GROMACS .gro file of C-alpha atoms in nm:
model
  334
    1MET     CA    1   0.000   0.000   0.000
    2PRO     CA    2   0.162   0.331  -0.108
    3ARG     CA    3   0.236   0.598   0.150
    4VAL     CA    4   0.400   0.917   0.026
    5ARG     CA    5   0.667   1.058   0.256
    6GLU     CA    6   0.791   1.338   0.031
    7LEU     CA    7   0.672   1.536  -0.267
    8GLU     CA    8   0.814   1.796  -0.502
    9VAL     CA    9   0.642   2.010  -0.763
   10PHE     CA   10   0.840   2.176  -1.042
   11ARG     CA   11   0.742   2.450  -1.283
   12LEU     CA   12   0.952   2.419  -1.597
   13VAL     CA   13   1.003   2.660  -1.884
   14LEU     CA   14   1.087   2.455  -2.190
   15PRO     CA   15   1.332   2.593  -2.446
   16PHE     CA   16   1.120   2.533  -2.758
   17GLY     CA   17   0.758   2.540  -2.869
   18LYS     CA   18   0.451   2.757  -2.809
   19LYS     CA   19   0.335   2.573  -2.496
   20SER     CA   20   0.660   2.636  -2.317
   21GLU     CA   21   0.554   2.591  -1.955
   22THR     CA   22   0.484   2.258  -1.791
   23LEU     CA   23   0.438   2.141  -1.433
   24LEU     CA   24   0.580   1.818  -1.290
   25VAL     CA   25   0.486   1.634  -0.971
   26LYS     CA   26   0.727   1.390  -0.803
   27LEU     CA   27   0.604   1.160  -0.526
   28THR     CA   28   0.842   0.952  -0.312
   29ASP     CA   29   0.720   0.668  -0.091
   30HIS     CA   30   0.879   0.540   0.231
   31GLY     CA   31   1.081   0.283   0.038
   32GLY     CA   32   1.237   0.550  -0.185
   33MET     CA   33   1.035   0.463  -0.497
   34THR     CA   34   0.916   0.760  -0.703
   35GLY     CA   35   0.618   0.840  -0.922
   36TRP     CA   36   0.603   1.126  -1.171
   37GLY     CA   37   0.323   1.321  -1.336
   38GLU     CA   38   0.290   1.618  -1.569
   39VAL     CA   39   0.036   1.882  -1.663
   40ILE     CA   40   0.107   2.086  -1.975
   41SER     CA   41   0.040   2.461  -1.981
   42PRO     CA   42  -0.113   2.456  -1.632
   43ARG     CA   43  -0.396   2.692  -1.548
   44PRO     CA   44  -0.297   3.001  -1.348
   45LYS     CA   45  -0.429   2.870  -1.015
   46THR     CA   46  -0.288   2.517  -1.045
   47TRP     CA   47   0.039   2.600  -0.873
   48SER     CA   48  -0.120   2.769  -0.570
   49ARG     CA   49  -0.381   2.493  -0.539
   50LEU     CA   50  -0.116   2.223  -0.529
   51GLU     CA   51   0.099   2.421  -0.288
   52GLU     CA   52  -0.194   2.467  -0.049
   53SER     CA   53  -0.352   2.122  -0.058
   54LEU     CA   54  -0.122   1.853  -0.199
   55ALA     CA   55   0.074   1.775   0.117
   56ALA     CA   56  -0.244   1.731   0.322
   57LEU     CA   57  -0.389   1.498   0.059
   58LEU     CA   58  -0.088   1.269   0.029
   59ILE     CA   59   0.185   1.297   0.295
   60GLY     CA   60   0.156   1.000   0.530
   61VAL     CA   61  -0.179   0.891   0.387
   62ASP     CA   62  -0.232   0.523   0.296
   63TRP     CA   63  -0.415   0.457  -0.031
   64GLU     CA   64  -0.484   0.135  -0.218
   65HIS     CA   65  -0.537   0.254  -0.576
   66PRO     CA   66  -0.488   0.583  -0.766
   67ASP     CA   67  -0.865   0.616  -0.804
   68THR     CA   68  -0.899   0.640  -0.427
   69VAL     CA   69  -0.671   0.944  -0.403
   70PRO     CA   70  -0.871   1.270  -0.389
   71SER     CA   71  -0.649   1.419  -0.657
   72CYS     CA   72  -0.661   1.790  -0.721
   73ASP     CA   73  -0.483   1.771  -1.055
   74SER     CA   74  -0.423   1.536  -1.348
   75ALA     CA   75  -0.047   1.551  -1.284
   76VAL     CA   76  -0.104   1.416  -0.932
   77ASP     CA   77  -0.322   1.138  -1.070
   78MET     CA   78  -0.052   1.045  -1.322
   79ALA     CA   79   0.217   1.044  -1.052
   80CYS     CA   80   0.001   0.816  -0.833
   81TRP     CA   81  -0.047   0.575  -1.123
   82ASP     CA   82   0.327   0.578  -1.197
   83LEU     CA   83   0.413   0.506  -0.832
   84TRP     CA   84   0.139   0.243  -0.789
   85THR     CA   85   0.238   0.048  -1.101
   86LYS     CA   86   0.608   0.064  -1.015
   87MET     CA   87   0.536  -0.082  -0.672
   88ARG     CA   88   0.358  -0.371  -0.843
   89GLY     CA   89   0.621  -0.413  -1.111
   90VAL     CA   90   0.376  -0.368  -1.400
   91PRO     CA   91   0.375  -0.126  -1.694
   92LEU     CA   92   0.118   0.153  -1.685
   93ALA     CA   93  -0.016   0.038  -2.022
   94GLU     CA   94  -0.090  -0.308  -1.885
   95ALA     CA   95  -0.244  -0.172  -1.564
   96ILE     CA   96  -0.504   0.034  -1.751
   97GLY     CA   97  -0.588  -0.246  -1.996
   98GLY     CA   98  -0.353  -0.185  -2.287
   99THR     CA   99  -0.265  -0.477  -2.510
  100ARG     CA  100  -0.036  -0.354  -2.787
  101THR     CA  101   0.342  -0.329  -2.772
  102SER     CA  102   0.378  -0.096  -3.071
  103LEU     CA  103   0.166   0.173  -3.233
  104MET     CA  104   0.146   0.329  -3.575
  105ALA     CA  105   0.215   0.703  -3.567
  106THR     CA  106   0.091   1.003  -3.757
  107VAL     CA  107   0.314   1.302  -3.816
  108ARG     CA  108   0.164   1.650  -3.786
  109LEU     CA  109   0.268   1.927  -4.026
  110ALA     CA  110   0.191   2.293  -3.957
  111PRO     CA  111   0.109   2.543  -4.235
  112ASP     CA  112   0.407   2.640  -4.446
  113LEU     CA  113   0.526   2.944  -4.640
  114SER     CA  114   0.422   2.780  -4.966
  115VAL     CA  115   0.239   2.476  -5.095
  116GLU     CA  116   0.560   2.359  -5.263
  117SER     CA  117   0.747   2.370  -4.932
  118LEU     CA  118   0.470   2.171  -4.762
  119VAL     CA  119   0.480   1.900  -5.028
  120SER     CA  120   0.857   1.879  -4.979
  121ARG     CA  121   0.809   1.831  -4.604
  122VAL     CA  122   0.551   1.561  -4.666
  123ASN     CA  123   0.804   1.387  -4.890
  124GLN     CA  124   1.062   1.395  -4.610
  125GLN     CA  125   0.819   1.230  -4.369
  126VAL     CA  126   0.709   0.964  -4.618
  127CYS     CA  127   1.074   0.882  -4.684
  128ALA     CA  128   1.125   0.859  -4.305
  129GLY     CA  129   0.864   0.582  -4.287
  130TYR     CA  130   0.538   0.760  -4.209
  131GLY     CA  131   0.232   0.624  -4.387
  132HIS     CA  132  -0.009   0.865  -4.217
  133VAL     CA  133   0.016   1.246  -4.226
  134THR     CA  134  -0.199   1.504  -4.049
  135LEU     CA  135  -0.202   1.854  -4.198
  136ASP     CA  136  -0.288   2.152  -3.979
  137ILE     CA  137  -0.527   2.371  -4.180
  138ARG     CA  138  -0.699   2.704  -4.125
  139PRO     CA  139  -0.936   2.921  -4.334
  140GLY     CA  140  -0.724   3.039  -4.627
  141TRP     CA  141  -0.484   2.745  -4.593
  142ASP     CA  142  -0.693   2.440  -4.664
  143VAL     CA  143  -0.813   2.328  -5.008
  144GLU     CA  144  -0.502   2.424  -5.204
  145PRO     CA  145  -0.243   2.253  -4.977
  146VAL     CA  146  -0.461   1.943  -4.936
  147ARG     CA  147  -0.508   1.918  -5.314
  148ALA     CA  148  -0.134   1.951  -5.374
  149VAL     CA  149  -0.042   1.684  -5.120
  150ARG     CA  150  -0.306   1.446  -5.254
  151GLN     CA  151  -0.187   1.495  -5.612
  152ALA     CA  152   0.171   1.424  -5.508
  153TYR     CA  153   0.077   1.122  -5.293
  154PRO     CA  154  -0.244   0.958  -5.420
  155ALA     CA  155  -0.216   0.660  -5.183
  156LEU     CA  156  -0.108   0.844  -4.866
  157THR     CA  157  -0.346   0.821  -4.569
  158LEU     CA  158  -0.423   1.185  -4.499
  159ALA     CA  159  -0.603   1.369  -4.219
  160VAL     CA  160  -0.653   1.738  -4.145
  161ASP     CA  161  -0.673   1.920  -3.812
  162CYS     CA  162  -0.885   2.234  -3.829
  163GLY     CA  163  -0.799   2.359  -3.480
  164ASN     CA  164  -1.167   2.454  -3.412
  165ALA     CA  165  -1.116   2.742  -3.657
  166TYR     CA  166  -1.415   2.705  -3.891
  167SER     CA  167  -1.768   2.841  -3.865
  168ASP     CA  168  -1.938   2.698  -4.176
  169LEU     CA  169  -1.938   2.376  -4.375
  170GLY     CA  170  -1.841   2.503  -4.721
  171GLN     CA  171  -1.463   2.464  -4.735
  172LEU     CA  172  -1.467   2.150  -4.524
  173VAL     CA  173  -1.718   1.978  -4.752
  174ALA     CA  174  -1.495   2.076  -5.047
  175LEU     CA  175  -1.202   1.899  -4.882
  176ASP     CA  176  -1.392   1.571  -4.877
  177SER     CA  177  -1.322   1.511  -5.246
  178TYR     CA  178  -0.954   1.454  -5.169
  179GLY     CA  179  -0.999   1.125  -4.988
  180LEU     CA  180  -0.937   1.238  -4.633
  181GLU     CA  181  -0.953   0.980  -4.358
  182VAL     CA  182  -1.036   1.223  -4.075
  183ILE     CA  183  -1.136   1.588  -4.034
  184GLU     CA  184  -1.027   1.679  -3.681
  185ARG     CA  185  -1.177   1.952  -3.460
  186PRO     CA  186  -1.357   2.148  -3.733
  187PHE     CA  187  -1.571   2.376  -3.513
  188ASP     CA  188  -1.587   2.511  -3.161
  189SER     CA  189  -1.596   2.212  -2.930
  190GLY     CA  190  -1.932   2.315  -2.786
  191ASP     CA  191  -2.111   2.326  -3.122
  192VAL     CA  192  -2.233   1.967  -3.137
  193HIS     CA  193  -2.496   2.038  -3.406
  194ALA     CA  194  -2.238   2.184  -3.648
  195HIS     CA  195  -2.029   1.870  -3.612
  196ALA     CA  196  -2.337   1.655  -3.674
  197SER     CA  197  -2.422   1.853  -3.989
  198LEU     CA  198  -2.070   1.814  -4.124
  199GLN     CA  199  -2.061   1.441  -4.054
  200ASP     CA  200  -2.384   1.404  -4.253
  201GLU     CA  201  -2.222   1.580  -4.550
  202VAL     CA  202  -1.880   1.413  -4.576
  203ALA     CA  203  -1.743   1.063  -4.621
  204ALA     CA  204  -1.443   1.140  -4.400
  205SER     CA  205  -1.482   1.076  -4.028
  206VAL     CA  206  -1.522   1.387  -3.815
  207ALA     CA  207  -1.306   1.381  -3.501
  208VAL     CA  208  -1.395   1.564  -3.181
  209GLU     CA  209  -1.186   1.636  -2.874
  210VAL     CA  210  -1.354   1.636  -2.532
  211GLY     CA  211  -1.242   1.663  -2.171
  212SER     CA  212  -1.508   1.452  -2.002
  213THR     CA  213  -1.742   1.162  -2.064
  214ALA     CA  214  -2.036   1.400  -2.026
  215GLU     CA  215  -1.915   1.604  -2.325
  216LEU     CA  216  -1.861   1.285  -2.523
  217ASP     CA  217  -2.214   1.168  -2.451
  218ASP     CA  218  -2.356   1.476  -2.625
  219TYR     CA  219  -2.171   1.383  -2.946
  220LEU     CA  220  -2.266   1.017  -2.918
  221THR     CA  221  -2.634   1.101  -2.878
  222LEU     CA  222  -2.645   1.310  -3.198
  223ARG     CA  223  -2.401   1.087  -3.388
  224ALA     CA  224  -2.207   1.406  -3.447
  225ALA     CA  225  -1.874   1.238  -3.526
  226ARG     CA  226  -1.709   0.901  -3.581
  227VAL     CA  227  -1.371   0.957  -3.414
  228LEU     CA  228  -1.273   1.051  -3.060
  229LEU     CA  229  -0.951   1.252  -3.043
  230LEU     CA  230  -0.845   1.134  -2.699
  231ARG     CA  231  -0.595   1.357  -2.523
  232PRO     CA  232  -0.535   1.194  -2.180
  233ALA     CA  233  -0.384   1.513  -2.036
  234ALA     CA  234  -0.716   1.691  -2.093
  235PHE     CA  235  -0.898   1.457  -1.854
  236PRO     CA  236  -0.891   1.488  -1.475
  237SER     CA  237  -0.766   1.130  -1.441
  238LEU     CA  238  -0.641   0.837  -1.647
  239SER     CA  239  -0.944   0.637  -1.536
  240GLU     CA  240  -1.175   0.905  -1.676
  241ALA     CA  241  -0.982   0.893  -2.005
  242ARG     CA  242  -1.025   0.515  -2.003
  243ARG     CA  243  -1.401   0.553  -1.952
  244ALA     CA  244  -1.420   0.788  -2.251
  245HIS     CA  245  -1.230   0.529  -2.455
  246ASP     CA  246  -1.474   0.258  -2.349
  247ARG     CA  247  -1.782   0.461  -2.439
  248ALA     CA  248  -1.650   0.565  -2.780
  249ALA     CA  249  -1.538   0.211  -2.863
  250ALA     CA  250  -1.875   0.068  -2.756
  251ALA     CA  251  -2.044   0.313  -2.994
  252GLY     CA  252  -1.831   0.187  -3.283
  253TRP     CA  253  -1.614   0.499  -3.305
  254ASP     CA  254  -1.247   0.498  -3.397
  255ILE     CA  255  -1.012   0.654  -3.142
  256GLN     CA  256  -0.691   0.849  -3.190
  257CYS     CA  257  -0.470   0.934  -2.893
  258ALA     CA  258  -0.281   1.263  -2.900
  259GLY     CA  259  -0.041   1.450  -2.674
  260GLY     CA  260   0.281   1.572  -2.827
  261GLN     CA  261   0.375   1.866  -2.605
  262GLY     CA  262   0.549   1.893  -2.269
  263ALA     CA  263   0.859   1.736  -2.116
  264GLY     CA  264   0.782   1.374  -2.206
  265LEU     CA  265   0.580   1.239  -1.914
  266ALA     CA  266   0.241   1.333  -2.058
  267ARG     CA  267   0.352   1.183  -2.388
  268ALA     CA  268   0.441   0.859  -2.212
  269ALA     CA  269   0.094   0.846  -2.054
  270THR     CA  270  -0.057   0.909  -2.398
  271VAL     CA  271   0.130   0.611  -2.539
  272ALA     CA  272   0.002   0.392  -2.254
  273VAL     CA  273  -0.358   0.495  -2.323
  274ALA     CA  274  -0.305   0.449  -2.699
  275SER     CA  275  -0.224   0.083  -2.637
  276LEU     CA  276  -0.590   0.025  -2.539
  277PRO     CA  277  -0.772  -0.199  -2.788
  278GLY     CA  278  -1.015   0.069  -2.909
  279CYS     CA  279  -0.740   0.311  -3.017
  280THR     CA  280  -0.756   0.216  -3.382
  281LEU     CA  281  -0.604   0.524  -3.549
  282PRO     CA  282  -0.235   0.625  -3.554
  283CYS     CA  283  -0.109   0.787  -3.236
  284ASP     CA  284   0.002   1.152  -3.235
  285VAL     CA  285   0.295   1.206  -2.999
  286THR     CA  286   0.544   1.305  -3.265
  287GLN     CA  287   0.495   1.679  -3.257
  288PRO     CA  288   0.832   1.852  -3.206
  289PRO     CA  289   1.032   1.967  -3.028
  290ARG     CA  290   1.187   1.646  -2.899
  291GLN     CA  291   1.457   1.861  -2.733
  292ASN     CA  292   1.208   1.953  -2.461
  293GLN     CA  293   1.193   1.601  -2.323
  294ILE     CA  294   1.358   1.512  -1.994
  295VAL     CA  295   1.281   1.140  -2.019
  296THR     CA  296   1.489   0.853  -2.148
  297PRO     CA  297   1.426   0.695  -2.384
  298ILE     CA  298   1.266   0.983  -2.573
  299VAL     CA  299   0.895   0.936  -2.641
  300GLY     CA  300   0.844   0.942  -3.016
  301ALA     CA  301   0.827   0.743  -3.337
  302ASN     CA  302   1.091   0.555  -3.530
  303ALA     CA  303   1.006   0.499  -3.897
  304GLY     CA  304   0.642   0.573  -3.819
  305VAL     CA  305   0.619   0.328  -3.527
  306ILE     CA  306   0.599   0.405  -3.153
  307ALA     CA  307   0.718   0.146  -2.901
  308VAL     CA  308   0.501   0.085  -2.594
  309PRO     CA  309   0.729   0.015  -2.293
  310PHE     CA  310   0.582  -0.318  -2.185
  311THR     CA  311   0.908  -0.439  -2.028
  312GLN     CA  312   0.940  -0.154  -1.773
  313SER     CA  313   0.708  -0.076  -1.485
  314GLY     CA  314   0.522   0.251  -1.447
  315LEU     CA  315   0.543   0.502  -1.730
  316GLY     CA  316   0.846   0.312  -1.857
  317HIS     CA  317   1.086   0.606  -1.883
  318ASP     CA  318   1.365   0.737  -1.659
  319ILE     CA  319   1.384   1.104  -1.559
  320ASP     CA  320   1.695   1.308  -1.632
  321GLU     CA  321   1.681   1.513  -1.311
  322THR     CA  322   1.997   1.704  -1.399
  323ARG     CA  323   1.835   1.837  -1.715
  324LEU     CA  324   1.508   1.890  -1.529
  325ARG     CA  325   1.666   2.115  -1.269
  326LYS     CA  326   1.829   2.325  -1.540
  327LEU     CA  327   1.482   2.406  -1.674
  328VAL     CA  328   1.314   2.473  -1.339
  329LYS     CA  329   1.154   2.814  -1.296
  330ASP     CA  330   1.003   2.743  -0.953
  331THR     CA  331   0.963   2.453  -0.713
  332PHE     CA  332   0.822   2.361  -0.374
  333HIS     CA  333   0.888   2.063  -0.152
  334ALA     CA  334   0.699   1.892   0.131
   0.00000   0.00000   0.00000
């Protein structure tokens, strides 16, 4: 039975990328074993909430399972899972019900200066072994780049991520003629009816991202999509993310796991969740920069394939604490 004797929380400023701040939680039990968790781009009050309440929740408290810990943050939940599975000598993926030891990966490509440059980047990724590419699109950068990539690679499995940037169906319906597999996050996440209208109009599967099973239920009821974009870090706990997986899979939806930012721990949890049997679409943890990661081995893809660490307990990655402490902006200890 775990009993935390010491905890540390670190605020890191990462050297690359837009989401440059991440928060790590380290729990140490009485036997010296550690568990780690991460929340990416934490909300403004997260730090003060953890500083005020975390020690009282965990220090010297016996708990039998991560779900019994009254966690105040997803990073704490992840750290409890990491510690709990390490104490039992099992991988996190196995503990939550994962079955696969390797995953296919998609590579995500942001808008470029020109269509020609984008096609060149797609070529680099195809030559590197990727068989699935996701293009980030926005109004004004959509039909033309998708057409060019499809003409250059007629057999490539292609998806687009709209970043919730659209307000009408027109351009998105036009994209459907280019054989897209998935149209991700087309509209504001709260506009369930717009997603349902688009799914009725296109052959591609519409993908929605939610942060709770309650949100997911709204989409399931209206059949407003066919893919769940499952970002474990967006859920309050890994068990809640697993419940969303179960509901989407039971409804016959495909599931894609995503989580490519941060210092590596959230990515590792994403890989564990992506090993669940319902996660049928390529996993998205390949978004750069890899230089931000403080874990070994680095979480990412090799020739379009991601290894699931089924031979190591917990998250399956070691922490480079020397590098971590070089990136620390603030910390507290209890």
